[in-house]
């Protein structure tokens, strides 16, 4: 463990990614406290104001404070990433383990389901579910994203499980009469922990992006604020045409930085866990 | 080969049935009554509300038992009857979608193919140049992390507003009508370039990263070492490595499709580009359920066709499948 930590802190990619993600995480947690305004939807000043001392990122057409909206948006983005990405990872793990370890008809059935869901574009699926929900909160949205994003994880976990299943220590555990669930939990899972962690990071980023897309086309939370909603409003009220860059550009920039940093962290982690990839 | 195609086609048929069932199921089993929601939108006009309610009940076929609703849904589907758009009343959904599809495909197909070619080449080049690699890799990761819609907004802001080079809304100028002339084609291309670029640039990132990793991995393989000891030219070795590395990228083409479609939908909205994605969003904002259902079906059919094409290409490229020497399919 300490060896892994050593390589983790030596890895520049991981360090850089982590710093960016942590920065925005902290901004999401503490930002609402340092911003001057409490309610992101409140009308606090004149509209169309470029960034100033009073409004750090300017105001929207209606005089809402963009910075306040942004920090609340970051908060909800991290929430969606955590819950949506978490659910997707867990479902993917369970299905991948079951299919890979149990094999037989269960494998066939689960993989058929996985392949079907893999072909259907996630956003299309999300749209059709979200469009009929009269009330949507950030939490519901995260759950829907989690329920639709797992197929590639399931497939990847399954193939990893397949290769672990025939290893000696797993055979030994099986001979000693442990139940399948215990073997999966205590023999297979620990050997894939690094991989699982990386899958979670990818799902985290994916969930954030999916939420931005959904919010943007009008299927976001029916109240409150999110990055996707900010972008939607900016486009709806012609922020680009009016040259209000402070409204249109920063929300997407934050998402790009966070998701890019997550991917970058993932490469770094890959190098930490896999000695062959380490830069010497 | 037959087995390979057979399994694939079976999965696709099942996917289609699954998707259509979902399309049918969701409005019927969701909490709340979509018809009431629809009618309430017209509540200002009690007369039309009543007509609307009876029309919609009949259109959804809600007065019949469930199984016959389901069968009817399929029959209507094969007749090409997707209902009538409420938002664009009284135009049939199918007609609306037919108008939109050339715009969507015209953006999507070139962006996918070109980004695939450019991205793969960039990745292969970066894989063998250390310095270029260390500059390009971080940029590529942040490019793939960018939401399509945001890159679109960025381009629209800088190229469309600040420098005012390209128009940023619609597929052609309001003063023109679609017809075949140089004037129209030029105008169309001018409107096309920004949405195209935003799709194209984001996709390049993923392909370049994937290709870079694959080539590095391939160049460490034993056959490469063997060729090196034989004293084969670097160029030939790279060619072999490239060929092996391209296969997973072809599979990736199918896997990537879902996110590209998501990006396409949002990009069309940013540029008010009248494709399926734009129509879909209008349908959502106006709660036009028939239109949403229709868009979903069109997207699924498109994805299935694209997936099948990728399978055929893969089969043509990979001799192991052509001669069916096992291997994971």
Short mmCIF file of N, CA and C in Angstrom, two decimals, chain A residues 195-272:
data_model
loop_
_atom_site.label_atom_id
_atom_site.label_comp_id
_atom_site.label_asym_id
_atom_site.label_seq_id
_atom_site.Cartn_x
_atom_site.Cartn_y
_atom_site.Cartn_z
N UNK A 195 -8.56 -1.91 -10.85
CA UNK A 195 -9.35 -1.77 -12.05
C UNK A 195 -10.71 -1.15 -11.74
N UNK A 196 -11.32 -1.64 -10.67
CA UNK A 196 -12.64 -1.14 -10.27
C UNK A 196 -12.57 0.37 -10.00
N UNK A 197 -11.51 0.76 -9.32
CA UNK A 197 -11.33 2.16 -9.00
C UNK A 197 -11.26 3.01 -10.27
N UNK A 198 -10.53 2.50 -11.25
CA UNK A 198 -10.40 3.25 -12.50
C UNK A 198 -11.71 3.30 -13.27
N UNK A 199 -12.45 2.19 -13.23
CA UNK A 199 -13.77 2.17 -13.87
C UNK A 199 -14.66 3.23 -13.23
N UNK A 200 -14.58 3.32 -11.90
CA UNK A 200 -15.41 4.29 -11.20
C UNK A 200 -15.08 5.72 -11.65
N UNK A 201 -13.79 6.00 -11.81
CA UNK A 201 -13.41 7.34 -12.25
C UNK A 201 -13.99 7.65 -13.63
N UNK A 202 -13.90 6.67 -14.52
CA UNK A 202 -14.45 6.89 -15.86
C UNK A 202 -15.97 7.07 -15.80
N UNK A 203 -16.63 6.26 -14.98
CA UNK A 203 -18.08 6.39 -14.85
C UNK A 203 -18.45 7.74 -14.22
N UNK A 204 -17.63 8.17 -13.30
CA UNK A 204 -17.84 9.47 -12.66
C UNK A 204 -17.87 10.57 -13.72
N UNK A 205 -16.83 10.59 -14.55
CA UNK A 205 -16.76 11.59 -15.62
C UNK A 205 -17.90 11.44 -16.60
N UNK A 206 -18.21 10.20 -16.95
CA UNK A 206 -19.28 9.94 -17.91
C UNK A 206 -20.62 10.44 -17.39
N UNK A 207 -20.87 10.21 -16.09
CA UNK A 207 -22.15 10.64 -15.50
C UNK A 207 -22.26 12.16 -15.53
N UNK A 208 -21.14 12.84 -15.24
CA UNK A 208 -21.17 14.31 -15.27
C UNK A 208 -21.52 14.80 -16.67
N UNK A 209 -20.86 14.21 -17.66
CA UNK A 209 -21.13 14.62 -19.05
C UNK A 209 -22.57 14.31 -19.44
N UNK A 210 -23.06 13.13 -19.06
CA UNK A 210 -24.43 12.76 -19.41
C UNK A 210 -25.41 13.75 -18.80
N UNK A 211 -25.15 14.14 -17.54
CA UNK A 211 -26.06 15.07 -16.87
C UNK A 211 -26.06 16.42 -17.57
N UNK A 212 -24.87 16.87 -17.99
CA UNK A 212 -24.81 18.15 -18.70
C UNK A 212 -25.65 18.08 -19.97
N UNK A 213 -25.51 16.98 -20.71
CA UNK A 213 -26.28 16.82 -21.95
C UNK A 213 -27.77 16.83 -21.69
N UNK A 214 -28.19 16.07 -20.67
CA UNK A 214 -29.62 15.98 -20.35
C UNK A 214 -30.18 17.34 -19.93
N UNK A 215 -29.46 18.01 -19.04
CA UNK A 215 -29.92 19.32 -18.57
C UNK A 215 -30.03 20.28 -19.73
N UNK A 216 -29.06 20.17 -20.62
CA UNK A 216 -29.00 21.13 -21.72
C UNK A 216 -30.20 21.03 -22.64
N UNK A 217 -30.67 19.79 -22.90
CA UNK A 217 -31.80 19.67 -23.81
C UNK A 217 -33.13 19.79 -23.08
N UNK A 218 -33.09 20.17 -21.83
CA UNK A 218 -34.35 20.46 -21.15
C UNK A 218 -34.89 19.32 -20.31
N UNK A 219 -34.03 18.37 -19.95
CA UNK A 219 -34.49 17.28 -19.10
C UNK A 219 -33.77 17.30 -17.76
N UNK A 220 -33.33 18.47 -17.36
CA UNK A 220 -32.60 18.58 -16.11
C UNK A 220 -33.53 18.66 -14.92
N UNK A 221 -32.95 18.96 -13.77
CA UNK A 221 -33.76 19.13 -12.57
C UNK A 221 -34.83 20.19 -12.79
N UNK A 222 -36.04 19.92 -12.31
CA UNK A 222 -37.11 20.87 -12.59
C UNK A 222 -37.01 22.10 -11.70
N UNK A 223 -36.16 22.04 -10.65
CA UNK A 223 -35.85 23.29 -9.96
C UNK A 223 -34.39 23.22 -9.50
N UNK A 224 -33.85 24.33 -9.05
CA UNK A 224 -32.44 24.35 -8.69
C UNK A 224 -31.60 24.69 -9.91
N UNK A 225 -30.30 24.51 -9.77
CA UNK A 225 -29.41 24.93 -10.85
C UNK A 225 -28.37 23.83 -11.08
N UNK A 226 -27.89 23.75 -12.30
CA UNK A 226 -26.79 22.84 -12.61
C UNK A 226 -26.02 23.45 -13.77
N UNK A 227 -24.85 22.88 -14.03
CA UNK A 227 -24.04 23.40 -15.12
C UNK A 227 -24.79 23.31 -16.45
N UNK A 228 -25.45 22.17 -16.66
CA UNK A 228 -26.19 21.98 -17.91
C UNK A 228 -27.29 23.02 -18.05
N UNK A 229 -27.98 23.31 -16.95
CA UNK A 229 -29.05 24.31 -16.99
C UNK A 229 -28.49 25.70 -17.31
N UNK A 230 -27.32 25.98 -16.72
CA UNK A 230 -26.71 27.29 -17.01
C UNK A 230 -26.43 27.40 -18.50
N UNK A 231 -25.87 26.33 -19.07
CA UNK A 231 -25.55 26.36 -20.50
C UNK A 231 -26.82 26.48 -21.32
N UNK A 232 -27.86 25.76 -20.88
CA UNK A 232 -29.13 25.83 -21.61
C UNK A 232 -29.68 27.25 -21.61
N UNK A 233 -29.68 27.86 -20.43
CA UNK A 233 -30.18 29.23 -20.34
C UNK A 233 -29.35 30.19 -21.17
N UNK A 234 -28.03 29.99 -21.12
CA UNK A 234 -27.15 30.87 -21.90
C UNK A 234 -27.49 30.79 -23.38
N UNK A 235 -27.76 29.56 -23.87
CA UNK A 235 -28.09 29.44 -25.29
C UNK A 235 -29.49 29.97 -25.57
N UNK A 236 -30.43 29.65 -24.68
CA UNK A 236 -31.82 30.09 -24.88
C UNK A 236 -31.92 31.61 -24.94
N UNK A 237 -31.11 32.29 -24.12
CA UNK A 237 -31.22 33.75 -24.06
C UNK A 237 -30.11 34.43 -24.84
N UNK A 238 -29.58 33.67 -25.84
CA UNK A 238 -28.65 34.26 -26.81
C UNK A 238 -27.41 34.89 -26.19
N UNK A 239 -26.87 34.26 -25.14
CA UNK A 239 -25.68 34.82 -24.50
C UNK A 239 -24.53 34.92 -25.49
N UNK A 240 -24.46 33.96 -26.44
CA UNK A 240 -23.34 33.98 -27.38
C UNK A 240 -23.48 35.16 -28.33
N UNK A 241 -24.67 35.30 -28.90
CA UNK A 241 -24.88 36.39 -29.85
C UNK A 241 -24.65 37.74 -29.21
N UNK A 242 -24.99 37.85 -27.91
CA UNK A 242 -24.86 39.12 -27.23
C UNK A 242 -23.46 39.33 -26.68
N UNK A 243 -22.58 38.33 -26.91
CA UNK A 243 -21.20 38.47 -26.47
C UNK A 243 -21.01 38.31 -24.97
N UNK A 244 -21.96 37.65 -24.31
CA UNK A 244 -21.83 37.46 -22.86
C UNK A 244 -20.99 36.21 -22.57
N UNK A 245 -19.70 36.32 -22.85
CA UNK A 245 -18.84 35.12 -22.70
C UNK A 245 -18.80 34.64 -21.27
N UNK A 246 -18.92 35.57 -20.30
CA UNK A 246 -18.83 35.16 -18.90
C UNK A 246 -19.96 34.24 -18.49
N UNK A 247 -21.04 34.25 -19.25
CA UNK A 247 -22.16 33.37 -18.94
C UNK A 247 -22.04 32.06 -19.72
N UNK A 248 -21.62 32.16 -20.98
CA UNK A 248 -21.64 30.99 -21.85
C UNK A 248 -20.40 30.10 -21.70
N UNK A 249 -19.25 30.69 -21.43
CA UNK A 249 -18.01 29.90 -21.49
C UNK A 249 -17.62 29.21 -20.17
N UNK A 250 -17.60 29.91 -19.01
CA UNK A 250 -17.08 29.26 -17.80
C UNK A 250 -17.73 27.93 -17.41
N UNK A 251 -19.08 27.78 -17.48
CA UNK A 251 -19.64 26.51 -17.00
C UNK A 251 -19.05 25.31 -17.75
N UNK A 252 -18.97 25.43 -19.09
CA UNK A 252 -18.44 24.32 -19.88
C UNK A 252 -16.96 24.13 -19.63
N UNK A 253 -16.27 25.23 -19.40
CA UNK A 253 -14.83 25.14 -19.13
C UNK A 253 -14.58 24.32 -17.86
N UNK A 254 -15.39 24.56 -16.84
CA UNK A 254 -15.25 23.80 -15.60
C UNK A 254 -15.44 22.31 -15.87
N UNK A 255 -16.52 21.99 -16.61
CA UNK A 255 -16.79 20.58 -16.90
C UNK A 255 -15.62 19.97 -17.67
N UNK A 256 -15.14 20.70 -18.69
CA UNK A 256 -14.03 20.20 -19.49
C UNK A 256 -12.82 19.92 -18.61
N UNK A 257 -12.51 20.86 -17.73
CA UNK A 257 -11.34 20.69 -16.86
C UNK A 257 -11.53 19.51 -15.92
N UNK A 258 -12.71 19.42 -15.32
CA UNK A 258 -12.93 18.33 -14.36
C UNK A 258 -12.87 16.98 -15.06
N UNK A 259 -13.62 16.83 -16.16
CA UNK A 259 -13.67 15.53 -16.82
C UNK A 259 -12.31 15.20 -17.44
N UNK A 260 -11.67 16.19 -18.06
CA UNK A 260 -10.33 15.96 -18.61
C UNK A 260 -9.36 15.54 -17.53
N UNK A 261 -9.44 16.22 -16.37
CA UNK A 261 -8.54 15.87 -15.26
C UNK A 261 -8.82 14.46 -14.75
N UNK A 262 -10.11 14.08 -14.74
CA UNK A 262 -10.45 12.73 -14.31
C UNK A 262 -9.82 11.69 -15.24
N UNK A 263 -9.94 11.93 -16.55
CA UNK A 263 -9.34 11.00 -17.52
C UNK A 263 -7.84 10.95 -17.31
N UNK A 264 -7.27 12.11 -17.06
CA UNK A 264 -5.84 12.21 -16.89
C UNK A 264 -5.39 11.45 -15.65
N UNK A 265 -6.17 11.61 -14.58
CA UNK A 265 -5.91 10.86 -13.35
C UNK A 265 -5.92 9.37 -13.63
N UNK A 266 -6.84 8.97 -14.48
CA UNK A 266 -6.99 7.56 -14.80
C UNK A 266 -5.72 7.00 -15.45
N UNK A 267 -5.14 7.78 -16.37
CA UNK A 267 -3.90 7.34 -17.00
C UNK A 267 -2.81 7.22 -15.95
N UNK A 268 -2.75 8.23 -15.07
CA UNK A 268 -1.76 8.21 -14.00
C UNK A 268 -1.93 6.99 -13.13
N UNK A 269 -3.18 6.70 -12.75
CA UNK A 269 -3.45 5.54 -11.90
C UNK A 269 -3.03 4.25 -12.58
N UNK A 270 -3.31 4.20 -13.89
CA UNK A 270 -2.94 3.02 -14.66
C UNK A 270 -1.45 2.77 -14.51
N UNK A 271 -0.67 3.85 -14.57
CA UNK A 271 0.78 3.72 -14.45
C UNK A 271 1.18 3.33 -13.03
N UNK A 272 0.43 3.83 -12.05
CA UNK A 272 0.76 3.50 -10.66
C UNK A 272 0.51 2.01 -10.39
#
